[in-house]
mmCIF file with all atom_site columns, C-alpha atoms in Angstrom:
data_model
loop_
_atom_site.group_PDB
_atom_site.id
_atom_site.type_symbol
_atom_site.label_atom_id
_atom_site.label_alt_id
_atom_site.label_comp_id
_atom_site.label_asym_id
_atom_site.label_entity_id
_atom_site.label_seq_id
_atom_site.pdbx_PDB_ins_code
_atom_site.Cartn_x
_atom_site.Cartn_y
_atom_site.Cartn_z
_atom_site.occupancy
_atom_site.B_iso_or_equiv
_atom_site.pdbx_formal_charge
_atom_site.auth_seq_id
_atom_site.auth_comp_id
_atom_site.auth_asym_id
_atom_site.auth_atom_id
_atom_site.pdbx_PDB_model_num
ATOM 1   C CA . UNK A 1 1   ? -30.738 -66.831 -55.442 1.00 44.00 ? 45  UNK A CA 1
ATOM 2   C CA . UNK A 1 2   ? -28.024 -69.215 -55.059 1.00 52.00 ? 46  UNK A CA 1
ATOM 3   C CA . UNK A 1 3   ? -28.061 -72.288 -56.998 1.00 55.00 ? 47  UNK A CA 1
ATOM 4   C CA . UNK A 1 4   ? -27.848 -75.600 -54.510 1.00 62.00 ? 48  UNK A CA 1
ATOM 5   C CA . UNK A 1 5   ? -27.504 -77.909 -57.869 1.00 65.00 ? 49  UNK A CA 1
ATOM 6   C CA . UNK A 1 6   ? -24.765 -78.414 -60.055 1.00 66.00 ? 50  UNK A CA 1
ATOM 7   C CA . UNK A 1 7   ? -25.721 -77.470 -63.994 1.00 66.00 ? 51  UNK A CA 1
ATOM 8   C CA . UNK A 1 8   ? -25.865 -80.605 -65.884 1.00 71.00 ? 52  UNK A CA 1
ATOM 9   C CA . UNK A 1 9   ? -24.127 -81.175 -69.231 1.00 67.00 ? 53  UNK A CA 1
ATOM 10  C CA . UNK A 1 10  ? -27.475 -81.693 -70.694 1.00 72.00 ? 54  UNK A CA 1
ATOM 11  C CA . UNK A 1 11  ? -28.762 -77.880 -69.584 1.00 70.00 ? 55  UNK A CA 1
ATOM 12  C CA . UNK A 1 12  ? -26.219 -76.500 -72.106 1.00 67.00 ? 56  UNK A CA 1
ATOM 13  C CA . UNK A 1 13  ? -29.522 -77.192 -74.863 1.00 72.00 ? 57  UNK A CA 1
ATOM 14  C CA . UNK A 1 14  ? -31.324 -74.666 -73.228 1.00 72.00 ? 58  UNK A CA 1
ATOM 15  C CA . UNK A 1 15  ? -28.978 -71.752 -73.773 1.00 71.00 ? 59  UNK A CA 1
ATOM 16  C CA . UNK A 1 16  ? -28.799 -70.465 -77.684 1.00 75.00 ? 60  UNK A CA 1
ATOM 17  C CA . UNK A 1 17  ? -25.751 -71.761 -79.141 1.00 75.00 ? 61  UNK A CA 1
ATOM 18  C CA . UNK A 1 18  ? -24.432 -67.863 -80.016 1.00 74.00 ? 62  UNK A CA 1
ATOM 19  C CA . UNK A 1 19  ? -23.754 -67.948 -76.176 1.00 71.00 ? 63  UNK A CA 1
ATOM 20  C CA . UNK A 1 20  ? -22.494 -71.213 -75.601 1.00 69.00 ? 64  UNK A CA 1
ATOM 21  C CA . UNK A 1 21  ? -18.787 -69.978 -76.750 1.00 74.00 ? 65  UNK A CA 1
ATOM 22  C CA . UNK A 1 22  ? -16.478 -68.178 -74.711 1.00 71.00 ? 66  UNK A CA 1
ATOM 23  C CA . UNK A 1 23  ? -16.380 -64.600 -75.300 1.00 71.00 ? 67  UNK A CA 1
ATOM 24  C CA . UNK A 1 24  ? -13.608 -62.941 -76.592 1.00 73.00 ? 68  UNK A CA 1
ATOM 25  C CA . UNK A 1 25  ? -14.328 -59.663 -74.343 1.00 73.00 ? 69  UNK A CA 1
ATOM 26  C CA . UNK A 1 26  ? -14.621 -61.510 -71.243 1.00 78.00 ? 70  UNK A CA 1
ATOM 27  C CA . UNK A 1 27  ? -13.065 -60.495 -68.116 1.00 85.00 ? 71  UNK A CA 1
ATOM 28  C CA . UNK A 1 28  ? -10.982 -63.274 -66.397 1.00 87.00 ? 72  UNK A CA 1
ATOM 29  C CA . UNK A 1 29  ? -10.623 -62.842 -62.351 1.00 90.00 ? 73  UNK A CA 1
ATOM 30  C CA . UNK A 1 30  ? -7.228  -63.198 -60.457 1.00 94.00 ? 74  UNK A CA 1
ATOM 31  C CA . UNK A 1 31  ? -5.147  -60.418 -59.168 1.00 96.00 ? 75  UNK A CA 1
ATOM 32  C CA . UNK A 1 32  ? -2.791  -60.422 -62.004 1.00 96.00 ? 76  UNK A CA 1
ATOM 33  C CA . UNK A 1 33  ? -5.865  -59.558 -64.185 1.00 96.00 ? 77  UNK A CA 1
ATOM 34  C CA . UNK A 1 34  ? -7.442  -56.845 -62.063 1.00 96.00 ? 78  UNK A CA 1
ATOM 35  C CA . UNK A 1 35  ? -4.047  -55.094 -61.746 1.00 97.00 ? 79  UNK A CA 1
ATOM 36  C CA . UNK A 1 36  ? -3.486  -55.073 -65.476 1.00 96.00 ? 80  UNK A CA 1
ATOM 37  C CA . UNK A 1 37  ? -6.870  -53.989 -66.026 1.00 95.00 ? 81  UNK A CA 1
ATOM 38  C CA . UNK A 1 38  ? -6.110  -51.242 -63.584 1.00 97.00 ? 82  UNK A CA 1
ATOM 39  C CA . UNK A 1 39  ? -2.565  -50.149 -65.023 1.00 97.00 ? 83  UNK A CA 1
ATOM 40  C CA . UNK A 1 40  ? -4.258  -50.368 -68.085 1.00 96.00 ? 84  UNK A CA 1
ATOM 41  C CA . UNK A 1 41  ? -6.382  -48.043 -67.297 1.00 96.00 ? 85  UNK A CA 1
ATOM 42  C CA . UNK A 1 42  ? -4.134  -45.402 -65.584 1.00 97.00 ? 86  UNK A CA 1
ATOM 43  C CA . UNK A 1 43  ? -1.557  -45.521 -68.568 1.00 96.00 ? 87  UNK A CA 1
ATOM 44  C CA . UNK A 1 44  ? -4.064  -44.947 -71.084 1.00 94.00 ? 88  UNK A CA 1
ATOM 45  C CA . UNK A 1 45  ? -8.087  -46.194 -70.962 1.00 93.00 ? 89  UNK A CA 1
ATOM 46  C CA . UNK A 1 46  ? -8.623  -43.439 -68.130 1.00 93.00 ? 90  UNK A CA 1
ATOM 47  C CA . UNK A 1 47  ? -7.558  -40.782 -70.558 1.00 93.00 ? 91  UNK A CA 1
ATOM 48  C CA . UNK A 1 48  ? -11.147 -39.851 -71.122 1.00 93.00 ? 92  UNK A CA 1
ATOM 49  C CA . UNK A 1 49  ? -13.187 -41.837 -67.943 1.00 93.00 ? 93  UNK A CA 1
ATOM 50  C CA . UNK A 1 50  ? -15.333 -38.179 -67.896 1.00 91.00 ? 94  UNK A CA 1
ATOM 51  C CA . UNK A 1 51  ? -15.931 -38.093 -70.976 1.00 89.00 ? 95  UNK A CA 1
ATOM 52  C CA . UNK A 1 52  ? -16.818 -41.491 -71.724 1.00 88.00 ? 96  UNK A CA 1
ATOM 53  C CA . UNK A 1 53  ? -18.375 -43.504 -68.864 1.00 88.00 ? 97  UNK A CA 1
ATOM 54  C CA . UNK A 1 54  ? -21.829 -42.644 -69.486 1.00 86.00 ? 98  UNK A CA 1
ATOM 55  C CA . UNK A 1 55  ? -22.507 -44.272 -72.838 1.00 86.00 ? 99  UNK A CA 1
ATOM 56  C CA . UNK A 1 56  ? -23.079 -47.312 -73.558 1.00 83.00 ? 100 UNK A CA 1
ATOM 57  C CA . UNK A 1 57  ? -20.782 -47.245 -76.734 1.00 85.00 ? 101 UNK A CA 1
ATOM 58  C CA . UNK A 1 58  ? -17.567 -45.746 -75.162 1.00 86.00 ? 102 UNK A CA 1
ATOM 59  C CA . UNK A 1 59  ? -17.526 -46.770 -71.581 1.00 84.00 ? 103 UNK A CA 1
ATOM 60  C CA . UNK A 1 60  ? -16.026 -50.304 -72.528 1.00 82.00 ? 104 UNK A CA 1
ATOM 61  C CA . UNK A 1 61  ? -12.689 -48.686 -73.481 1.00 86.00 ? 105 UNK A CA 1
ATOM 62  C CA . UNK A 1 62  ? -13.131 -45.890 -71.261 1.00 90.00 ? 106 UNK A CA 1
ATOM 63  C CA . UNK A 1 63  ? -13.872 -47.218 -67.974 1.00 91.00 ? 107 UNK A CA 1
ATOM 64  C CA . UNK A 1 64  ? -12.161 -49.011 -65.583 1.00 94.00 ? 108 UNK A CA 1
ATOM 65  C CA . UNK A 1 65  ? -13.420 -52.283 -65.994 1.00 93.00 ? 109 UNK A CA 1
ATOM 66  C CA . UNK A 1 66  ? -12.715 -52.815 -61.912 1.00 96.00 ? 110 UNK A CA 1
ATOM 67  C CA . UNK A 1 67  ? -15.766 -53.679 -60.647 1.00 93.00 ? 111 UNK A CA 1
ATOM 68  C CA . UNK A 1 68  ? -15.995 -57.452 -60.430 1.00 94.00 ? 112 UNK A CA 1
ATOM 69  C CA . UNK A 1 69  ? -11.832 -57.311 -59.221 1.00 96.00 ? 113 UNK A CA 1
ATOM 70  C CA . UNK A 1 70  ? -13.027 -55.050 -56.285 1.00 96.00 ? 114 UNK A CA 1
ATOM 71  C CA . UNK A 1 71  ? -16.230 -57.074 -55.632 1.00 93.00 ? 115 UNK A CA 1
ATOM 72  C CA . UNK A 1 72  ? -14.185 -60.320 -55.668 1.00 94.00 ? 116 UNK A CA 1
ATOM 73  C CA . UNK A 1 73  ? -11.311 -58.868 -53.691 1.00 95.00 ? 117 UNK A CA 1
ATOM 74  C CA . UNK A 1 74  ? -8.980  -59.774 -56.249 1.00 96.00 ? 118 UNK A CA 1
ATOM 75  C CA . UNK A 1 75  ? -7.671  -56.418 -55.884 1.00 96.00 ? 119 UNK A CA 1
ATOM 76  C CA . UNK A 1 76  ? -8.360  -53.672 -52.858 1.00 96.00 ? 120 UNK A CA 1
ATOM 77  C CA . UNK A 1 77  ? -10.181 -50.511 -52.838 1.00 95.00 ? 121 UNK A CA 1
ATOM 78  C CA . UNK A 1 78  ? -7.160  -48.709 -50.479 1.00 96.00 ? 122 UNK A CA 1
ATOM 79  C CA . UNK A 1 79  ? -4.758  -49.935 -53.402 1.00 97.00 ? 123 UNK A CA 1
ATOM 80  C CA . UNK A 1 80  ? -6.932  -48.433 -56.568 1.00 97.00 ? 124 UNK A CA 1
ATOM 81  C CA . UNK A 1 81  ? -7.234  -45.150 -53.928 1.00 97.00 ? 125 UNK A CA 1
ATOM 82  C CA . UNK A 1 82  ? -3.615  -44.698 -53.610 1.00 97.00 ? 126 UNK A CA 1
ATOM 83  C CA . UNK A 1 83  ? -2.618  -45.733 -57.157 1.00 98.00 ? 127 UNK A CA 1
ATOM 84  C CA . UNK A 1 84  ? -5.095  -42.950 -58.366 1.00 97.00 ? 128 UNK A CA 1
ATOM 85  C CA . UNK A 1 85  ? -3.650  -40.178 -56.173 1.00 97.00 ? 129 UNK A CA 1
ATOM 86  C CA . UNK A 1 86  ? -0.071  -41.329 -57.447 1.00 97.00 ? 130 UNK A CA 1
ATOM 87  C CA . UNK A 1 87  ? -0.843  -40.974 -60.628 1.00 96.00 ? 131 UNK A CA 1
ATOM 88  C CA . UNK A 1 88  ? -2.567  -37.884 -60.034 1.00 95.00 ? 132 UNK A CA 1
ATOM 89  C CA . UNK A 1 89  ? 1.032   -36.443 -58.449 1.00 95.00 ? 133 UNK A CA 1
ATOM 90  C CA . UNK A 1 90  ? 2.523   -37.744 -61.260 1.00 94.00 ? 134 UNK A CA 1
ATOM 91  C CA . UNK A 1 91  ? 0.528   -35.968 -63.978 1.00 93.00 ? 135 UNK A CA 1
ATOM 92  C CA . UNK A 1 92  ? 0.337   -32.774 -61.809 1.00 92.00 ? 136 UNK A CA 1
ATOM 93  C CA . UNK A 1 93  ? 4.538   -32.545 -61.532 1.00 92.00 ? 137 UNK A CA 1
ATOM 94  C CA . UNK A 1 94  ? 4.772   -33.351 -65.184 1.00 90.00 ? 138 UNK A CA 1
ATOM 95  C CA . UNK A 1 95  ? 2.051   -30.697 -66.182 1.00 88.00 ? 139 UNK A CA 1
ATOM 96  C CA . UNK A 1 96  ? 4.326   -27.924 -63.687 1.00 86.00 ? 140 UNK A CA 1
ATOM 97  C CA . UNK A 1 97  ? 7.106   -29.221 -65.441 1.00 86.00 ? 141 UNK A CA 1
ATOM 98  C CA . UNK A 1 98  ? 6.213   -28.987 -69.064 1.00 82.00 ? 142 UNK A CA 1
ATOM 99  C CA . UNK A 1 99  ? 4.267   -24.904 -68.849 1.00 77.00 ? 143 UNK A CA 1
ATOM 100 C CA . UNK A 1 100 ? 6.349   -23.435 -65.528 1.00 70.00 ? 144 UNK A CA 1
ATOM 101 C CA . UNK A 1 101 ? 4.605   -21.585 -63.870 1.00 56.00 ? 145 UNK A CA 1
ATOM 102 C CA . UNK A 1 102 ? 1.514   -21.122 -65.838 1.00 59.00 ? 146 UNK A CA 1
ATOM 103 C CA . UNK A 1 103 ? -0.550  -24.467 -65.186 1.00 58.00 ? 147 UNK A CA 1
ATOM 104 C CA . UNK A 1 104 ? -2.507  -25.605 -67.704 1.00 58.00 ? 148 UNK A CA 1
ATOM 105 C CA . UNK A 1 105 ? -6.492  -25.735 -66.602 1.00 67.00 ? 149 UNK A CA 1
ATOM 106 C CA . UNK A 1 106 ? -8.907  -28.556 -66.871 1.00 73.00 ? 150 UNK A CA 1
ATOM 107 C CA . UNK A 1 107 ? -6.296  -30.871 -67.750 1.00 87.00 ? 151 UNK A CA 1
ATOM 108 C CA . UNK A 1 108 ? -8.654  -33.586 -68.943 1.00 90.00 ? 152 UNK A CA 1
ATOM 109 C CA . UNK A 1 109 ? -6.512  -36.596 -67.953 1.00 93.00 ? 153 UNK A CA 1
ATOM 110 C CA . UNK A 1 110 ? -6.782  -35.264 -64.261 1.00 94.00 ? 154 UNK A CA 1
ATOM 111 C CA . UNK A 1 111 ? -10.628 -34.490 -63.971 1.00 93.00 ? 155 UNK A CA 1
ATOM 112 C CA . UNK A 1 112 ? -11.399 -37.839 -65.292 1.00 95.00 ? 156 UNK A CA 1
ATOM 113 C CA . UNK A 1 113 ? -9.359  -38.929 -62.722 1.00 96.00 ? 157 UNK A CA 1
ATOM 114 C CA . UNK A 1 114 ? -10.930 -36.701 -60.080 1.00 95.00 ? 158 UNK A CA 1
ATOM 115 C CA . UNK A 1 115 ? -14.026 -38.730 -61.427 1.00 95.00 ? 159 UNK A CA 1
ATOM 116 C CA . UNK A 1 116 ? -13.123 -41.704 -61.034 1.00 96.00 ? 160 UNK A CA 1
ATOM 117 C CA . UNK A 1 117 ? -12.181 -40.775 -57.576 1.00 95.00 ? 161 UNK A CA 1
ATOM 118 C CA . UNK A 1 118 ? -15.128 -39.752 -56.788 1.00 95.00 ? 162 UNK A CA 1
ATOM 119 C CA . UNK A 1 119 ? -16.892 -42.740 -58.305 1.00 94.00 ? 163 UNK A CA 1
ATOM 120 C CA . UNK A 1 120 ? -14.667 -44.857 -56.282 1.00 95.00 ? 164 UNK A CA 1
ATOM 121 C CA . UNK A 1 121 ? -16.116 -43.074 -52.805 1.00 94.00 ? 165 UNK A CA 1
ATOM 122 C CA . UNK A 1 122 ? -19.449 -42.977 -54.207 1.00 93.00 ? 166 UNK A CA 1
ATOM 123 C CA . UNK A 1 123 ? -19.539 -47.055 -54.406 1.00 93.00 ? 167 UNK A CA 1
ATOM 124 C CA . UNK A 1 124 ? -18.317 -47.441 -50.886 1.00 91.00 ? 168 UNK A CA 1
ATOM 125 C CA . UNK A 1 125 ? -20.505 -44.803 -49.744 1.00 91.00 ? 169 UNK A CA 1
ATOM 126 C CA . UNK A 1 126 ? -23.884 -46.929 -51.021 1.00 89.00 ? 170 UNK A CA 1
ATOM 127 C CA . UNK A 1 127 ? -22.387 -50.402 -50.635 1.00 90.00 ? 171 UNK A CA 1
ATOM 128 C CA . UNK A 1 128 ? -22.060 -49.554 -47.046 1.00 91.00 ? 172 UNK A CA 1
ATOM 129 C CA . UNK A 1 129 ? -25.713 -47.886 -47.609 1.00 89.00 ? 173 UNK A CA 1
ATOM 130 C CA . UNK A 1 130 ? -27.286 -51.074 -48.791 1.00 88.00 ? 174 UNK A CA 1
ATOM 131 C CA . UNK A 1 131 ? -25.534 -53.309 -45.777 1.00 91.00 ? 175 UNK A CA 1
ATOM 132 C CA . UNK A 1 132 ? -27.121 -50.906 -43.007 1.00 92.00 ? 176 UNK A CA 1
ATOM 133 C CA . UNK A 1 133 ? -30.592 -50.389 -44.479 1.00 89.00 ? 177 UNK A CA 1
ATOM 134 C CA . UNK A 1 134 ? -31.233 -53.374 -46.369 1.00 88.00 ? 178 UNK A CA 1
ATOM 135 C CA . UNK A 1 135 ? -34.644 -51.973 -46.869 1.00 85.00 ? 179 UNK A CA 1
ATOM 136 C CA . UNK A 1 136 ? -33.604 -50.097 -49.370 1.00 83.00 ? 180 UNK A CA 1
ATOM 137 C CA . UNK A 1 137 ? -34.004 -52.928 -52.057 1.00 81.00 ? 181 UNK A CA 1
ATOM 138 C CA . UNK A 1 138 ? -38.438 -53.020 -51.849 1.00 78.00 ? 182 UNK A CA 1
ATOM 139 C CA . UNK A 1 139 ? -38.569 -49.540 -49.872 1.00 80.00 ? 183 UNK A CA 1
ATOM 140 C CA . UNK A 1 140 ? -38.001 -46.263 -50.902 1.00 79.00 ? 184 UNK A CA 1
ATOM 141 C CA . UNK A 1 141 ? -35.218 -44.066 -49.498 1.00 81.00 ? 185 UNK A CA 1
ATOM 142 C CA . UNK A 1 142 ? -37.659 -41.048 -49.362 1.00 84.00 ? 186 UNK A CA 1
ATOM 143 C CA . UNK A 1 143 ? -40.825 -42.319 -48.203 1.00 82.00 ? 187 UNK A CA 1
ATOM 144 C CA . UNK A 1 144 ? -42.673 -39.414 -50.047 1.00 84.00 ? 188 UNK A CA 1
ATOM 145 C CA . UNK A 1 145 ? -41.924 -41.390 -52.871 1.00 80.00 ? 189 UNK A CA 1
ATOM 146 C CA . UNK A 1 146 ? -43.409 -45.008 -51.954 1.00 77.00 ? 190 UNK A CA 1
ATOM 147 C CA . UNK A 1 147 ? -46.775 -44.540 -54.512 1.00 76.00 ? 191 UNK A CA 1
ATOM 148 C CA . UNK A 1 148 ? -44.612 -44.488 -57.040 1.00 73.00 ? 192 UNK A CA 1
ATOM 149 C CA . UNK A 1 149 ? -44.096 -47.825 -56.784 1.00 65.00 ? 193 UNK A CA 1
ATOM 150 C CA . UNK A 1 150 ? -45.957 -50.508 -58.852 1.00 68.00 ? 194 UNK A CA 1
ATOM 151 C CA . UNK A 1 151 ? -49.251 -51.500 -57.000 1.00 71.00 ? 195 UNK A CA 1
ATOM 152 C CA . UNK A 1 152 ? -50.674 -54.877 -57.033 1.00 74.00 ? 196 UNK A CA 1
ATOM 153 C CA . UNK A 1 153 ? -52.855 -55.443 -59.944 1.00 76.00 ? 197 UNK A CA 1
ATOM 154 C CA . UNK A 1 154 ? -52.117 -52.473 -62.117 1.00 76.00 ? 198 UNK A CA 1
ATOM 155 C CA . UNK A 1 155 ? -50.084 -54.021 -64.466 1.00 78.00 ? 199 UNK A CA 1
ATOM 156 C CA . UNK A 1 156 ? -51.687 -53.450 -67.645 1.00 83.00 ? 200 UNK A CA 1
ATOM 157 C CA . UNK A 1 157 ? -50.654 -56.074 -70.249 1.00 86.00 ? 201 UNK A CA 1
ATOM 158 C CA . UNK A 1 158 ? -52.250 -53.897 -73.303 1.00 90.00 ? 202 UNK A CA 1
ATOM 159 C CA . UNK A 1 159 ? -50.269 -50.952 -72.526 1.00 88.00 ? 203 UNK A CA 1
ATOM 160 C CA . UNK A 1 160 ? -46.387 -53.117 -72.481 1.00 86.00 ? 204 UNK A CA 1
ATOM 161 C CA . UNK A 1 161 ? -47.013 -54.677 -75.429 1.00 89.00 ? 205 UNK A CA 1
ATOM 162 C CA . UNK A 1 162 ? -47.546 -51.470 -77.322 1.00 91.00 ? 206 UNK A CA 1
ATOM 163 C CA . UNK A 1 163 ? -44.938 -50.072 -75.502 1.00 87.00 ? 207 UNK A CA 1
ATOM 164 C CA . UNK A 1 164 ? -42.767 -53.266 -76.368 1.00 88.00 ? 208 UNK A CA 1
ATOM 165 C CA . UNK A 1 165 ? -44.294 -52.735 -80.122 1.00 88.00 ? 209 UNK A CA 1
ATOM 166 C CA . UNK A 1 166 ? -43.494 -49.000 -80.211 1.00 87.00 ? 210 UNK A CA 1
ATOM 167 C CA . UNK A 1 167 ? -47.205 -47.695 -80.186 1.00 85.00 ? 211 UNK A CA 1
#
């Protein structure tokens, strides 16, 4: 929810003092930021975006860090788009250029771009999901699906904390 209060100095107790710091990691908003994490990543993080974007331990350096810039506006979806195909072109006419007439396949440095492409449409395409069936949040997309869903009063408290204790 939003908060309607200001924090007070005196709430900084409450949070461990390993987080009270700044992070050195830390993404800082502003347009200038968002577009050098972007060129960033089309000169060299999106290299391997296929390869890397589902783990945990890669997809810091391999992907494209954009979300919060696009969420925040601080830089536009139409711009990463058309920056993509660009360099796209660009890596295509150099790829012509270097083996003639014999392109090289699965040119790694364009698929991952073809996935982030597609990654790119695929946020639009449930962002404007979630705005015209809000529902979606607490009801399930296939109602076949709906028992699924926790019931009241079958939680079982036994059965998390051996899960949480690996039993």
């Amino acid at each position: 929810g939003k908060c309607n209060t200001p924090m007070n100095p005196t709430d900084l107790c409450e949070i461990p003092i390993e987080h009270r710091g700044d992070r050195i990691e830390r993404q800082y908003g502003g347009e200038t930021k968002a577009l050098e994490t972007f060129n960033s990543f089309l000169s060299h993080r999106g290299a391997n975006y296929s390869y890397g974007i589902s783990s945990p331990n890669t997809s810091w350096t391999t992907g494209s860090r954009l979300s919060p810039y696009l969420t925040w506006g601080n830089i536009s979806l139409r711009y990463v788009i058309v920056a993509t195909r660009e360099k796209q072109e660009e890596l295509r006419a150099a790829q012509k250029k270097k083996s003639g007439s014999n392109p090289v396949k699965n040119n790694p440095w364009l698929r991952s771009l073809a996935s982030f492409q597609s990654r790119m449409h695929w946020r639009s395409h449930f962002i404007q999901k979630l705005e015209t069936q809000p529902s979606l949040e607490c009801q399930d997309q296939c109602l076949a699906f709906s028992n699924l869903r926790r019931q009241p009063g079958d939680f079982n408290q036994q059965y998390y904390d051996a899960w949480c204790e690996g039993r």
